[in-house]
Short mmCIF file of C-alpha atoms and ligand atoms in Angstrom, two decimals:
data_model
loop_
_atom_site.label_atom_id
_atom_site.label_comp_id
_atom_site.label_asym_id
_atom_site.label_seq_id
_atom_site.Cartn_x
_atom_site.Cartn_y
_atom_site.Cartn_z
CA UNK A 1 76.37 80.67 69.56
CA UNK A 2 77.59 79.21 72.86
CA UNK A 3 75.92 75.86 73.54
CA UNK A 4 73.46 75.40 76.38
CA UNK A 5 74.30 73.71 79.71
CA UNK A 6 70.97 71.94 79.85
CA UNK A 7 67.86 71.29 77.74
CA UNK A 8 64.19 71.48 78.66
CA UNK A 9 61.24 70.02 76.78
CA UNK A 10 57.67 71.13 77.54
CA UNK A 11 56.87 74.81 77.85
CA UNK A 12 53.63 74.54 79.81
CA UNK A 13 53.03 76.11 83.23
CA UNK A 14 55.87 74.26 84.96
CA UNK A 15 58.33 74.12 82.07
CA UNK A 16 58.29 77.84 81.26
CA UNK A 17 58.86 78.75 84.89
CA UNK A 18 61.57 76.17 85.43
CA UNK A 19 63.37 77.33 82.25
CA UNK A 20 63.31 80.95 83.46
CA UNK A 21 64.56 79.82 86.89
CA UNK A 22 67.46 77.95 85.23
CA UNK A 23 68.32 80.96 83.06
CA UNK A 24 68.11 83.36 85.98
CA UNK A 25 70.59 81.22 87.88
CA UNK A 26 73.16 81.74 85.13
CA UNK A 27 72.76 78.47 83.21
CA UNK A 28 72.17 78.55 79.47
CA UNK A 29 69.05 76.51 78.65
CA UNK A 30 67.90 75.17 75.26
CA UNK A 31 64.11 74.77 75.10
CA UNK A 32 61.70 72.84 72.89
CA UNK A 33 57.91 72.50 72.90
CA UNK A 34 55.66 70.28 70.79
CA UNK A 35 53.67 73.33 69.72
CA UNK A 36 56.36 75.55 68.22
CA UNK A 37 54.32 78.74 68.53
CA UNK A 38 54.58 78.43 72.33
CA UNK A 39 58.39 78.18 72.10
CA UNK A 40 58.52 81.40 70.12
CA UNK A 41 56.09 83.12 72.45
CA UNK A 42 58.12 82.00 75.47
CA UNK A 43 61.35 83.31 73.94
CA UNK A 44 59.74 86.62 72.96
CA UNK A 45 58.51 87.13 76.55
CA UNK A 46 61.79 86.13 78.25
CA UNK A 47 63.05 89.74 78.49
CA UNK A 48 66.53 90.08 79.99
CA UNK A 49 66.86 86.31 80.23
CA UNK A 50 66.73 85.86 76.42
CA UNK A 51 70.52 85.68 76.13
CA UNK A 52 70.52 82.58 78.35
CA UNK A 53 67.80 80.84 76.32
CA UNK A 54 68.12 79.00 73.01
CA UNK A 55 64.70 78.42 71.42
CA UNK A 56 64.69 75.23 69.32
CA UNK A 57 62.06 74.19 66.79
CA UNK A 58 63.10 70.52 66.45
CA UNK A 59 64.49 67.89 68.80
CA UNK A 60 67.53 67.55 66.56
CA UNK A 61 68.11 71.27 66.90
CA UNK A 62 67.71 70.95 70.68
CA UNK A 63 70.30 68.16 70.93
CA UNK A 64 72.78 70.10 68.77
CA UNK A 65 72.43 73.17 70.94
CA UNK A 66 73.30 71.46 74.26
CA UNK A 67 76.89 70.81 75.29
CA UNK A 68 77.61 67.08 75.58
CA UNK A 69 77.15 65.14 77.76
CA UNK A 70 73.63 66.58 77.68
CA UNK A 71 71.17 66.74 80.58
CA UNK A 72 67.62 67.23 79.22
CA UNK A 73 64.61 67.88 81.45
CA UNK A 74 61.20 66.62 80.31
CA UNK A 75 58.39 68.73 81.76
CA UNK A 76 55.47 67.39 79.74
CA UNK A 77 52.16 65.86 80.70
CA UNK A 78 52.77 62.66 82.70
CA UNK A 79 52.05 59.32 81.03
CA UNK A 80 52.22 58.55 77.31
CA UNK A 81 53.64 61.97 76.41
CA UNK A 82 56.81 61.08 78.35
CA UNK A 83 57.23 57.77 76.49
CA UNK A 84 56.63 59.54 73.18
CA UNK A 85 59.19 62.21 73.96
CA UNK A 86 61.82 59.69 75.06
CA UNK A 87 61.31 57.69 71.84
CA UNK A 88 61.49 60.83 69.69
CA UNK A 89 64.55 62.16 71.50
CA UNK A 90 66.68 59.02 71.68
CA UNK A 91 67.94 59.08 68.05
CA UNK A 92 69.64 62.42 68.73
CA UNK A 93 71.25 61.47 72.03
CA UNK A 94 74.36 59.58 73.12
CA UNK A 95 74.96 57.05 75.90
CA UNK A 96 76.42 59.70 78.22
CA UNK A 97 73.37 61.98 78.01
CA UNK A 98 70.74 62.09 80.76
CA UNK A 99 66.97 62.37 80.25
CA UNK A 100 65.35 63.75 83.41
CA UNK A 101 61.58 63.26 83.75
CA UNK A 102 60.47 66.11 85.99
CA UNK A 103 56.71 65.56 85.63
CA UNK A 104 54.40 63.85 88.09
CA UNK A 105 55.17 60.33 86.87
CA UNK A 106 53.83 57.22 88.49
CA UNK A 107 57.03 55.69 89.89
CA UNK A 108 56.18 52.32 88.30
CA UNK A 109 56.53 54.06 84.91
CA UNK A 110 59.89 55.49 85.95
CA UNK A 111 61.15 52.03 86.94
CA UNK A 112 59.85 50.61 83.63
CA UNK A 113 61.40 53.42 81.54
CA UNK A 114 64.76 52.83 83.16
CA UNK A 115 64.49 49.09 82.56
CA UNK A 116 63.59 49.63 78.91
CA UNK A 117 66.78 51.55 78.16
CA UNK A 118 69.34 49.68 76.07
CA UNK A 119 73.09 49.55 76.73
CA UNK A 120 73.74 52.44 74.34
CA UNK A 121 70.78 54.56 75.37
CA UNK A 122 71.08 57.67 77.53
CA UNK A 123 70.64 57.47 81.30
CA UNK A 124 67.24 58.18 82.81
CA UNK A 125 66.48 60.08 86.01
CA UNK A 126 63.02 60.39 87.66
CA UNK A 127 62.68 63.72 89.40
CA UNK A 128 59.71 64.92 91.47
CA UNK A 129 59.25 68.69 91.51
CA UNK A 130 56.92 70.37 93.98
CA UNK A 131 55.89 73.96 94.51
CA UNK A 132 53.57 74.63 91.58
CA UNK A 133 54.11 77.55 89.24
CA UNK A 134 55.66 79.83 91.86
CA UNK A 135 58.02 77.11 93.09
CA UNK A 136 59.17 76.26 89.57
CA UNK A 137 59.94 79.94 88.93
CA UNK A 138 61.66 80.83 92.19
CA UNK A 139 62.74 77.57 93.81
CA UNK A 140 60.95 74.24 94.04
CA UNK A 141 61.60 71.24 96.24
CA UNK A 142 63.33 68.63 94.07
CA UNK A 143 63.16 64.88 94.80
CA UNK A 144 65.56 62.89 92.66
CA UNK A 145 65.69 59.17 91.91
CA UNK A 146 68.74 57.92 90.00
CA UNK A 147 72.34 56.89 90.35
CA UNK A 148 74.83 58.95 92.42
CA UNK A 149 76.84 59.47 89.20
CA UNK A 150 73.85 60.95 87.34
CA UNK A 151 72.94 63.11 90.32
CA UNK A 152 76.51 64.39 90.67
CA UNK A 153 76.32 65.64 87.08
CA UNK A 154 73.06 67.54 87.48
CA UNK A 155 73.48 68.56 91.10
CA UNK A 156 74.99 72.04 90.48
CA UNK A 157 72.03 73.25 88.41
CA UNK A 158 69.44 71.55 90.66
CA UNK A 159 71.03 73.06 93.78
CA UNK A 160 71.02 76.49 92.11
CA UNK A 161 67.37 76.41 91.04
CA UNK A 162 65.95 74.72 94.15
CA UNK A 163 64.30 76.42 97.12
CA UNK A 164 66.56 77.19 100.07
CA UNK A 165 65.72 76.69 103.74
CA UNK A 166 68.07 78.85 105.82
CA UNK A 167 70.58 78.60 102.98
CA UNK A 168 70.28 74.82 102.56
CA UNK A 169 69.20 73.54 99.16
CA UNK A 170 65.90 71.66 98.93
CA UNK A 171 67.17 69.24 96.29
CA UNK A 172 68.44 65.77 97.08
CA UNK A 173 69.05 62.33 95.67
CA UNK A 174 66.62 60.09 97.57
CA UNK A 175 67.43 56.70 96.10
CA UNK A 176 67.69 54.83 92.81
CA UNK A 177 65.25 54.60 89.87
CA UNK A 178 61.68 55.39 91.00
CA UNK A 179 62.53 56.66 94.51
CA UNK A 180 62.25 60.36 93.60
CA UNK A 181 58.85 60.00 91.95
CA UNK A 182 57.68 57.74 94.79
CA UNK A 183 58.62 60.36 97.39
CA UNK A 184 56.83 63.02 95.32
CA UNK A 185 53.73 60.81 95.27
CA UNK A 186 53.82 60.45 99.06
CA UNK A 187 54.42 64.19 99.37
CA UNK A 188 51.22 64.74 97.41
CA UNK A 189 49.37 62.17 99.54
CA UNK A 190 50.42 64.00 102.71
CA UNK A 191 49.38 67.25 101.01
CA UNK A 192 45.90 65.76 100.47
CA UNK A 193 45.66 64.77 104.15
CA UNK A 194 46.93 68.17 105.32
CA UNK A 195 44.45 70.06 103.10
CA UNK A 196 41.56 67.81 104.11
CA UNK A 197 42.21 68.23 107.85
CA UNK A 198 42.34 72.02 107.38
CA UNK A 199 39.03 71.87 105.48
CA UNK A 200 37.50 69.77 108.28
CA UNK A 201 38.52 72.32 110.93
CA UNK A 202 37.06 75.06 108.69
CA UNK A 203 33.84 72.99 108.61
CA UNK A 204 33.70 72.75 112.41
CA UNK A 205 34.20 76.51 112.70
CA UNK A 206 31.66 77.31 109.95
CA UNK A 207 28.92 74.75 110.57
CA UNK A 208 29.57 73.90 114.21
CA UNK A 209 30.18 77.38 115.58
CA UNK A 210 28.48 79.39 112.83
CA UNK A 211 31.50 81.63 112.21
CA UNK A 212 31.84 83.72 109.05
CA UNK A 213 34.60 83.11 106.52
CA UNK A 214 36.25 86.33 107.64
CA UNK A 215 36.24 85.27 111.30
CA UNK A 216 37.66 81.85 110.38
CA UNK A 217 40.29 83.51 108.16
CA UNK A 218 41.43 85.56 111.13
CA UNK A 219 41.73 82.42 113.27
CA UNK A 220 43.87 80.69 110.63
CA UNK A 221 45.94 83.83 110.27
CA UNK A 222 46.63 83.78 114.00
CA UNK A 223 47.43 80.06 113.92
CA UNK A 224 49.97 80.72 111.18
CA UNK A 225 52.06 82.59 113.74
CA UNK A 226 52.12 79.52 116.03
CA UNK A 227 53.10 75.85 115.78
CA UNK A 228 50.84 75.31 112.74
CA UNK A 229 52.87 77.84 110.75
CA UNK A 230 52.96 76.56 107.17
CA UNK A 231 52.27 77.53 103.60
CA UNK A 232 48.92 75.71 103.59
CA UNK A 233 47.68 77.49 106.76
CA UNK A 234 48.95 80.80 105.37
CA UNK A 235 47.07 80.44 102.07
CA UNK A 236 43.96 79.12 103.86
CA UNK A 237 43.83 82.37 105.86
CA UNK A 238 44.32 84.34 102.65
CA UNK A 239 41.59 82.55 100.68
CA UNK A 240 39.16 82.88 103.60
CA UNK A 241 39.81 86.60 103.83
CA UNK A 242 39.50 87.23 100.06
CA UNK A 243 36.37 88.89 98.61
CA UNK A 244 34.63 87.88 95.38
CA UNK A 245 34.72 90.94 93.11
CA UNK A 246 31.44 90.06 91.38
CA UNK A 247 29.25 89.68 94.46
CA UNK A 248 31.22 91.30 97.27
CA UNK A 249 30.83 88.05 99.22
CA UNK A 250 33.71 86.07 100.73
CA UNK A 251 35.40 84.29 97.78
CA UNK A 252 35.18 80.82 99.37
CA UNK A 253 31.42 81.24 99.80
CA UNK A 254 30.81 81.35 96.05
CA UNK A 255 33.02 78.33 95.20
CA UNK A 256 31.35 74.97 94.49
CA UNK A 257 32.30 72.47 97.22
CA UNK A 258 33.56 69.79 94.83
CA UNK A 259 37.32 69.13 94.97
CA UNK A 260 39.30 68.07 91.90
CA UNK A 261 42.07 65.50 91.92
CA UNK A 262 44.67 64.55 89.35
CA UNK A 263 45.52 61.18 90.86
CA UNK A 264 48.71 61.48 92.90
CA UNK A 265 46.83 61.30 96.23
CA UNK A 266 45.09 58.16 95.02
CA UNK A 267 48.43 56.69 93.92
CA UNK A 268 49.82 57.34 97.42
CA UNK A 269 46.86 55.52 98.99
CA UNK A 270 47.19 52.63 96.51
CA UNK A 271 50.93 52.25 97.17
CA UNK A 272 50.35 52.30 100.93
CA UNK A 273 47.73 49.56 100.51
CA UNK A 274 50.02 47.51 98.28
CA UNK A 275 52.78 47.76 100.88
CA UNK A 276 50.41 46.95 103.74
CA UNK A 277 51.27 50.18 105.55
CA UNK A 278 48.34 52.12 107.03
CA UNK A 279 47.95 55.58 105.50
CA UNK A 280 44.40 56.19 106.65
CA UNK A 281 44.78 59.98 106.73
CA UNK A 282 45.65 59.99 103.03
CA UNK A 283 42.94 57.43 102.21
CA UNK A 284 40.33 59.48 104.08
CA UNK A 285 41.40 62.61 102.22
CA UNK A 286 41.14 60.92 98.82
CA UNK A 287 37.72 59.50 99.70
CA UNK A 288 36.55 62.89 101.00
CA UNK A 289 37.39 64.47 97.63
CA UNK A 290 35.35 61.73 95.96
CA UNK A 291 32.39 62.37 98.28
CA UNK A 292 32.74 66.10 97.59
CA UNK A 293 32.23 65.42 93.89
CA UNK A 294 28.85 63.72 94.55
CA UNK A 295 27.16 67.11 94.55
CA UNK A 296 23.71 66.01 93.40
CA UNK A 297 23.53 62.94 95.65
CA UNK A 298 24.66 64.96 98.67
CA UNK A 299 21.86 67.45 98.08
CA UNK A 300 19.33 64.59 97.85
CA UNK A 301 20.72 62.93 100.97
CA UNK A 302 20.53 66.17 102.95
CA UNK A 303 16.84 66.35 102.09
CA UNK A 304 16.33 62.67 102.95
CA UNK A 305 18.08 62.76 106.32
CA UNK A 306 17.89 66.34 107.58
CA UNK A 307 20.07 67.00 110.62
CA UNK A 308 19.09 63.75 112.39
CA UNK A 309 18.52 65.74 115.55
CA UNK A 310 22.15 66.79 115.90
CA UNK A 311 22.76 70.19 117.43
CA UNK A 312 25.35 72.81 116.62
CA UNK A 313 28.32 72.99 118.92
CA UNK A 314 27.61 74.91 122.07
CA UNK A 315 31.23 75.36 123.13
CA UNK A 316 32.53 78.41 121.29
CA UNK A 317 35.04 79.22 123.99
CA UNK A 318 38.62 80.17 123.30
CA UNK A 319 39.54 76.84 124.92
CA UNK A 320 37.67 75.00 122.14
CA UNK A 321 39.32 77.13 119.42
CA UNK A 322 42.68 76.27 121.03
CA UNK A 323 41.69 72.58 121.02
CA UNK A 324 41.02 72.88 117.28
CA UNK A 325 44.51 74.28 116.77
CA UNK A 326 46.19 71.60 118.88
CA UNK A 327 43.95 68.86 117.46
CA UNK A 328 44.81 69.85 113.90
CA UNK A 329 48.49 69.70 114.81
CA UNK A 330 48.09 66.24 116.38
CA UNK A 331 46.17 65.02 113.33
CA UNK A 332 48.96 66.31 111.12
CA UNK A 333 51.58 64.48 113.18
CA UNK A 334 49.71 61.17 112.79
CA UNK A 335 49.19 61.70 109.04
CA UNK A 336 52.85 62.59 108.49
CA UNK A 337 53.88 59.57 110.60
CA UNK A 338 51.87 57.40 108.20
CA UNK A 339 53.36 59.03 105.08
CA UNK A 340 56.92 58.59 106.31
CA UNK A 341 56.13 55.00 107.33
CA UNK A 342 54.99 54.27 103.77
CA UNK A 343 58.41 55.44 102.58
CA UNK A 344 60.08 53.12 105.10
CA UNK A 345 57.95 50.24 103.74
CA UNK A 346 58.82 51.07 100.13
CA UNK A 347 62.51 51.31 101.01
CA UNK A 348 62.40 47.84 102.56
CA UNK A 349 60.51 46.33 99.65
CA UNK A 350 62.62 47.92 96.92
CA UNK A 351 65.97 48.33 98.66
CA UNK A 352 65.77 52.10 98.18
CA UNK A 353 66.94 53.35 101.55
CA UNK A 354 65.02 56.64 101.24
CA UNK A 355 66.63 58.99 103.81
CA UNK A 356 63.74 60.27 105.96
CA UNK A 357 65.58 63.17 107.61
CA UNK A 358 66.80 64.40 104.22
CA UNK A 359 63.31 64.04 102.76
CA UNK A 360 61.85 66.13 105.58
CA UNK A 361 64.65 68.68 105.10
CA UNK A 362 63.99 69.18 101.38
CA UNK A 363 60.28 69.64 102.12
CA UNK A 364 60.95 72.55 104.49
CA UNK A 365 60.84 75.06 101.63
CA UNK A 366 59.66 75.23 98.01
CA UNK A 367 56.93 72.60 98.19
CA UNK A 368 53.22 72.86 99.01
CA UNK A 369 53.51 71.21 102.46
CA UNK A 370 56.47 73.39 103.47
CA UNK A 371 56.52 74.32 107.14
CA UNK A 372 58.66 74.71 110.23
CA UNK A 373 57.02 71.52 111.43
CA UNK A 374 59.11 69.66 108.82
CA UNK A 375 62.25 71.05 110.42
CA UNK A 376 61.16 69.38 113.67
CA UNK A 377 60.43 66.14 111.79
CA UNK A 378 63.88 66.27 110.15
CA UNK A 379 65.47 66.72 113.58
CA UNK A 380 63.37 63.83 114.96
CA UNK A 381 64.57 61.45 112.24
CA UNK A 382 68.25 62.35 112.73
CA UNK A 383 69.53 59.20 114.40
CA UNK A 384 66.05 57.60 114.36
CA UNK A 385 65.81 56.73 110.65
CA UNK A 386 63.15 54.09 110.03
CA UNK A 387 61.32 54.68 113.34
CA UNK A 388 57.64 55.60 113.20
CA UNK A 389 57.38 59.29 114.03
CA UNK A 390 54.91 58.46 116.82
CA UNK A 391 57.71 56.58 118.60
CA UNK A 392 60.32 59.33 118.37
CA UNK A 393 60.56 60.74 121.95
CA UNK A 394 59.98 64.40 121.01
CA UNK A 395 56.77 63.46 119.21
CA UNK A 396 55.59 61.08 121.96
CA UNK A 397 55.46 64.08 124.28
CA UNK A 398 53.63 66.20 121.71
CA UNK A 399 51.05 63.50 121.02
CA UNK A 400 50.41 62.87 124.72
CA UNK A 401 48.90 66.34 125.00
CA UNK A 402 47.86 66.90 121.35
CA UNK A 403 45.78 63.72 121.17
CA UNK A 404 43.54 65.05 123.97
CA UNK A 405 42.64 68.03 121.79
CA UNK A 406 42.24 65.82 118.72
CA UNK A 407 39.90 63.53 120.69
CA UNK A 408 37.84 66.51 121.86
CA UNK A 409 37.52 67.89 118.33
CA UNK A 410 36.61 64.52 116.76
CA UNK A 411 34.06 63.65 119.45
CA UNK A 412 32.41 67.11 119.48
CA UNK A 413 32.28 67.17 115.69
CA UNK A 414 30.75 63.68 115.56
CA UNK A 415 28.08 64.61 118.09
CA UNK A 416 27.25 67.66 116.01
CA UNK A 417 27.04 65.51 112.85
CA UNK A 418 30.00 67.21 111.20
CA UNK A 419 32.24 65.04 109.02
CA UNK A 420 35.89 64.94 110.09
CA UNK A 421 37.11 61.83 108.23
CA UNK A 422 40.84 62.62 108.10
CA UNK A 423 41.02 63.90 111.68
CA UNK A 424 39.16 60.85 113.00
CA UNK A 425 41.30 58.54 110.84
CA UNK A 426 44.36 60.15 112.42
CA UNK A 427 42.92 59.68 115.93
CA UNK A 428 41.94 56.06 115.26
CA UNK A 429 45.36 55.32 113.84
CA UNK A 430 46.94 56.80 116.94
CA UNK A 431 44.64 54.85 119.28
CA UNK A 432 45.18 51.60 117.37
CA UNK A 433 48.93 52.12 117.17
CA UNK A 434 49.33 52.68 120.92
CA UNK A 435 47.25 49.65 121.92
CA UNK A 436 49.59 46.76 122.79
CA UNK A 437 46.70 44.28 122.92
CA UNK A 438 44.32 45.01 120.10
CA UNK A 439 41.23 43.16 118.90
CA UNK A 440 42.64 41.17 115.96
CA UNK A 441 42.58 38.01 118.13
CA UNK A 442 38.86 37.84 117.29
CA UNK A 443 39.58 38.27 113.58
CA UNK A 444 42.14 35.47 113.71
CA UNK A 445 39.61 33.24 115.47
CA UNK A 446 36.98 34.08 112.83
CA UNK A 447 39.45 33.36 110.02
CA UNK A 448 40.36 30.06 111.59
CA UNK A 449 36.69 29.21 112.10
CA UNK A 450 35.63 29.67 108.49
CA UNK A 451 38.90 29.05 106.65
CA UNK A 452 41.15 27.00 108.96
CA UNK A 453 43.79 29.72 108.58
CA UNK A 454 45.34 28.96 111.98
CA UNK A 455 46.54 31.39 114.63
CA UNK A 456 49.46 31.98 116.96
CA UNK A 457 48.97 31.39 120.68
CA UNK A 458 50.25 33.98 123.13
CA UNK A 459 53.73 33.01 124.28
CA UNK A 460 53.99 29.80 122.19
CA UNK A 461 55.70 29.03 118.88
CA UNK A 462 53.84 27.36 116.03
CA UNK A 463 50.41 27.48 114.38
CA UNK A 464 47.25 26.38 116.14
CA UNK A 465 43.57 25.78 115.43
CA UNK A 466 40.65 26.54 117.72
CA UNK A 467 38.04 24.24 119.25
CA UNK A 468 35.44 25.45 116.75
CA UNK A 469 33.96 22.04 115.99
CA UNK A 470 32.84 21.99 119.64
CA UNK A 471 31.15 25.33 119.02
P1 LIG B 501 50.76 72.01 81.16
O1 LIG B 501 49.45 71.43 80.80
O2 LIG B 501 50.84 73.45 81.47
O3 LIG B 501 51.79 71.72 79.97
C1 LIG B 501 51.90 70.44 79.43
C2 LIG B 501 53.10 70.36 78.50
O4 LIG B 501 53.17 69.02 78.01
C3 LIG B 501 53.01 71.29 77.30
O5 LIG B 501 54.29 71.75 77.02
C4 LIG B 501 52.51 70.33 76.21
O6 LIG B 501 52.89 70.71 74.91
C5 LIG B 501 53.24 69.09 76.58
N1 LIG B 501 52.70 67.87 75.98
C6 LIG B 501 51.49 67.30 76.08
BR1 LIG B 501 50.09 67.99 77.02
N2 LIG B 501 51.36 66.18 75.40
C7 LIG B 501 52.55 66.02 74.80
C8 LIG B 501 53.05 65.02 73.96
N3 LIG B 501 52.31 63.98 73.61
N4 LIG B 501 54.32 65.16 73.53
C9 LIG B 501 55.04 66.23 73.91
N5 LIG B 501 54.63 67.21 74.72
C10 LIG B 501 53.38 67.09 75.15
O7 LIG B 501 51.33 71.12 82.33
P2 LIG B 501 52.20 71.54 83.60
O8 LIG B 501 51.31 72.05 84.66
O9 LIG B 501 53.37 72.37 83.17
O10 LIG B 501 52.73 70.10 84.09
C11 LIG B 501 53.85 69.44 83.50
C12 LIG B 501 54.21 68.27 84.40
O11 LIG B 501 54.55 68.76 85.69
C13 LIG B 501 53.06 67.28 84.63
O12 LIG B 501 53.59 65.99 84.77
C14 LIG B 501 52.47 67.74 85.95
O13 LIG B 501 51.77 66.71 86.61
C15 LIG B 501 53.73 68.14 86.69
N6 LIG B 501 53.55 69.08 87.80
C16 LIG B 501 52.68 70.13 87.70
C17 LIG B 501 52.53 71.01 88.77
C18 LIG B 501 51.60 72.20 88.68
O14 LIG B 501 51.39 72.83 89.74
N7 LIG B 501 51.07 72.54 87.51
C19 LIG B 501 53.30 70.82 89.92
C20 LIG B 501 54.21 69.78 89.98
C21 LIG B 501 54.33 68.91 88.91
P3 LIG B 501 51.90 71.58 73.97
O15 LIG B 501 52.16 73.00 74.34
O16 LIG B 501 52.34 71.24 72.61
O17 LIG B 501 50.50 71.15 74.27
#
């Protein structure tokens, strides 16, 4: 039988769909799964694509069935499973082969795995894949970290299987070693912030204005035709308009308000903290998911505190609904500015040179945060690489007006006692960022007072101490 062009290990949700995508694009793919029954089941269900798939029961069999030099995608559970698979696979591979980890790896693991490879071991590539099940099947966004030589060898298949935005592939090499997995982590962090801000606006409409899920769904549906147009707004409208078959109630109304998290949002917040780059929108979103999981305590606290005398919002005018739309957009701009800034910080620290415009371009389709908005961000970064998005002229103009709406939403929500942590984090970041003279002079004075840490004087070189002994 003709050998395969590429191998794939891990026939779970993502692996099965990616393998079918590869086969559908005309590439022959050899597949292996730890549980052999799943491999056989996958092959049996592959229909017309069976002749492009070689089902393998052992790793040795897999290696033999791929044309050398072999590219092999790992799509297994992130963490130890990846190390185990690499160790099990290595004896059957040659120096020229490439192992591609396409799971949601922590980029530190990717850097370590690359460093652990010996001179005669295969090459290793860390590849972030976004778009969930549907993206894997019909075109994900693909964020690659590796050498240009490795990428050149796998580029044809990645370009073929990736999502396309107006004909342009959403796959790119974003830097060496862990850069691809790092960008995927930040993508997920931004996704957390985006989802949280949408949920906050839903909360203002539901609890502030007393609107039904159906009415809110219609508002989101309308917004999806405007500047907020994006996959997340589109699916939010759809979930709000869906009906629970069992009760006939709106589906969202019967879902427990406790959000899960697998860890990539938290990693994004941790990396931002480690780099010293503010990513308060992402941090607020991660914390909000944690608060959401405190179901029992929240019920107790509601009993203990009541509404504290706050009143529902009185302004249910179209102007306020419009402010919610514009405020959400402004919040998004600030959160994305933070996410991209974290990538600038990581590039500086690690010498990665992550291309921001390219990153925005490959997020325009295939991934969960896909939107037209990313096309505008890509255009903004052309020629302004490394600049904070809030300083790119096109976005300065947008924030001048958008921040007014964001301020209105955050202040009205606060007065009504409605939590808007990510939106207010975005507003506070914006207000702090645009303040040439902040308040950290007091912090420096405090630090010098109790710890003799010294401070800089305005307009003078050198370190100084204050007259605190007099105080
Ligand atoms: P699934 O849970 O559907 O599948 C996991 C796969 O990993 C199965 O093939 C399983 O084999 C294999 N596996 C496990 Br678990 N432990 C293993 C081990 N020790 N050695 C070898 N194989 C092992 O996961 P998935 O949703 O397809 O996710 C795969 C990767 O893609 C993860 O890193 C995930 O974070 C990432 N990702 C997922 C999504 C998504 O939307 N689901 C999106 C983007 C990225 P078995 O059949 O023998 O148990």
